[in-house]
Amino acid sequence: MKKRDNELNDRRKAATDTKAALLEKFRAAQSDPEREAKLAERVALAAAREERQAERDRLKAEEQERLKREEAERLAALEAAARAEAEEREAADKLRISRVIEDEAARKAERDRRYAARKARQG
């Protein structure tokens, strides 16, 4: 049983020594100027990355706004063209109707003239 206790004690001591070594290494790394420089570099890189992302987002928003404006202008042009076409059709219809009315009035006037001429001959 003695051998077993020694093995357990050896493993415990090895684990304690390893933990102590890791703790010492961590403490040494905390005060390392190179680590602080790397950390500062990482912070600077992160700030630059965020800045680039903000610029990309701004450009994307501008592009979307430009596309919205162009789409609105295109729709306005289409509406204006449709409105102009409808007005043109309406004007053509009115012209056709006025011509029909004029032709009908001319036919009636011609009929009335012939009727009056016939009555004058008979009369």
Coordinates of C-alpha atoms in Angstrom, one line a residue:
M1 CA 0.0 0.0 0.0
K2 CA 3.0 2.2 0.6
K3 CA 3.8 2.2 -3.1
R4 CA 0.3 3.3 -4.1
D5 CA 0.5 6.2 -1.7
N6 CA 3.8 7.3 -3.1
E7 CA 2.4 7.3 -6.6
L8 CA -0.6 9.4 -5.5
N9 CA 1.7 11.8 -3.7
D10 CA 4.0 12.0 -6.8
R11 CA 1.0 12.7 -9.1
R12 CA -0.3 15.4 -6.7
K13 CA 3.1 17.0 -6.4
A14 CA 3.6 16.9 -10.2
A15 CA 0.1 18.5 -10.6
T16 CA 0.9 21.2 -8.0
D17 CA 4.3 21.9 -9.6
T18 CA 2.6 22.2 -13.1
K19 CA 0.0 24.6 -11.8
A20 CA 2.6 26.7 -10.1
A21 CA 4.7 26.8 -13.3
L22 CA 1.6 27.8 -15.3
L23 CA 0.8 30.5 -12.8
E24 CA 4.4 31.8 -12.9
K25 CA 4.3 31.8 -16.7
F26 CA 1.0 33.7 -16.7
R27 CA 2.3 36.3 -14.3
A28 CA 5.5 36.7 -16.4
A29 CA 3.4 37.2 -19.5
Q30 CA 1.3 39.8 -17.8
S31 CA 4.2 42.1 -17.3
D32 CA 5.8 41.4 -20.7
P33 CA 6.2 44.6 -22.7
E34 CA 6.0 42.6 -26.0
R35 CA 2.6 41.3 -24.9
E36 CA 1.4 44.8 -24.3
A37 CA 2.7 45.9 -27.7
K38 CA 0.8 42.9 -29.3
L39 CA -2.3 43.8 -27.4
A40 CA -2.1 47.5 -28.6
E41 CA -1.5 46.3 -32.1
R42 CA -4.6 44.0 -31.9
V43 CA -6.6 47.0 -30.6
A44 CA -5.4 49.2 -33.4
L45 CA -6.2 46.5 -36.0
A46 CA -9.7 46.0 -34.5
A47 CA -10.3 49.8 -34.6
A48 CA -9.1 49.9 -38.2
R49 CA -11.4 46.9 -39.1
E50 CA -14.4 48.6 -37.5
E51 CA -13.6 51.8 -39.4
R52 CA -13.4 50.0 -42.7
Q53 CA -16.7 48.2 -41.9
A54 CA -18.3 51.5 -41.1
E55 CA -17.0 52.9 -44.4
R56 CA -18.4 49.9 -46.3
D57 CA -21.8 50.3 -44.5
R58 CA -21.9 54.0 -45.3
L59 CA -21.1 53.3 -49.0
K60 CA -23.7 50.5 -49.1
A61 CA -26.3 52.9 -47.6
E62 CA -25.4 55.6 -50.1
E63 CA -25.7 53.1 -53.0
Q64 CA -29.1 51.9 -51.7
E65 CA -30.3 55.5 -51.4
R66 CA -29.1 56.2 -55.0
L67 CA -30.9 53.1 -56.3
K68 CA -34.1 54.2 -54.5
R69 CA -33.8 57.7 -56.0
E70 CA -33.2 56.2 -59.5
E71 CA -36.2 53.9 -59.1
A72 CA -38.4 56.7 -57.9
E73 CA -37.3 58.8 -60.9
R74 CA -37.9 55.9 -63.3
L75 CA -41.4 55.4 -61.8
A76 CA -42.2 59.1 -62.0
A77 CA -41.1 59.1 -65.7
L78 CA -43.2 56.1 -66.4
E79 CA -46.2 57.7 -64.7
A80 CA -45.7 60.9 -66.6
A81 CA -45.4 59.0 -69.9
A82 CA -48.6 57.0 -69.1
R83 CA -50.4 60.2 -68.1
A84 CA -49.3 62.0 -71.3
E85 CA -50.4 59.0 -73.4
A86 CA -53.8 58.9 -71.7
E87 CA -54.2 62.7 -72.3
E88 CA -53.2 62.2 -75.9
R89 CA -55.8 59.4 -76.3
E90 CA -58.4 61.5 -74.6
A91 CA -57.6 64.5 -76.9
A92 CA -57.8 62.2 -80.0
D93 CA -61.1 60.8 -78.8
K94 CA -62.5 64.4 -78.2
L95 CA -61.2 65.4 -81.7
R96 CA -62.9 62.3 -83.3
I97 CA -66.1 63.1 -81.4
S98 CA -66.1 66.7 -82.5
R99 CA -65.5 65.7 -86.1
V100 CA -68.4 63.2 -85.9
I101 CA -70.6 66.0 -84.4
E102 CA -69.5 68.4 -87.1
D103 CA -70.1 65.8 -89.9
E104 CA -73.6 65.1 -88.4
A105 CA -74.3 68.8 -88.2
A106 CA -73.1 69.3 -91.9
R107 CA -75.3 66.3 -93.0
K108 CA -78.3 67.8 -91.2
A109 CA -77.7 71.2 -92.7
E110 CA -77.4 69.7 -96.2
R111 CA -80.6 67.7 -95.6
D112 CA -82.4 70.8 -94.4
R113 CA -81.1 72.8 -97.4
R114 CA -82.3 70.1 -99.8
Y115 CA -85.7 70.0 -98.0
A116 CA -86.0 73.8 -98.1
A117 CA -85.0 73.8 -101.9
R118 CA -87.6 71.0 -102.6
K119 CA -90.3 72.9 -100.7
A120 CA -89.4 76.1 -102.5
R121 CA -89.7 74.3 -105.9
Q122 CA -93.1 72.8 -105.0
G123 CA -94.3 75.9 -103.5

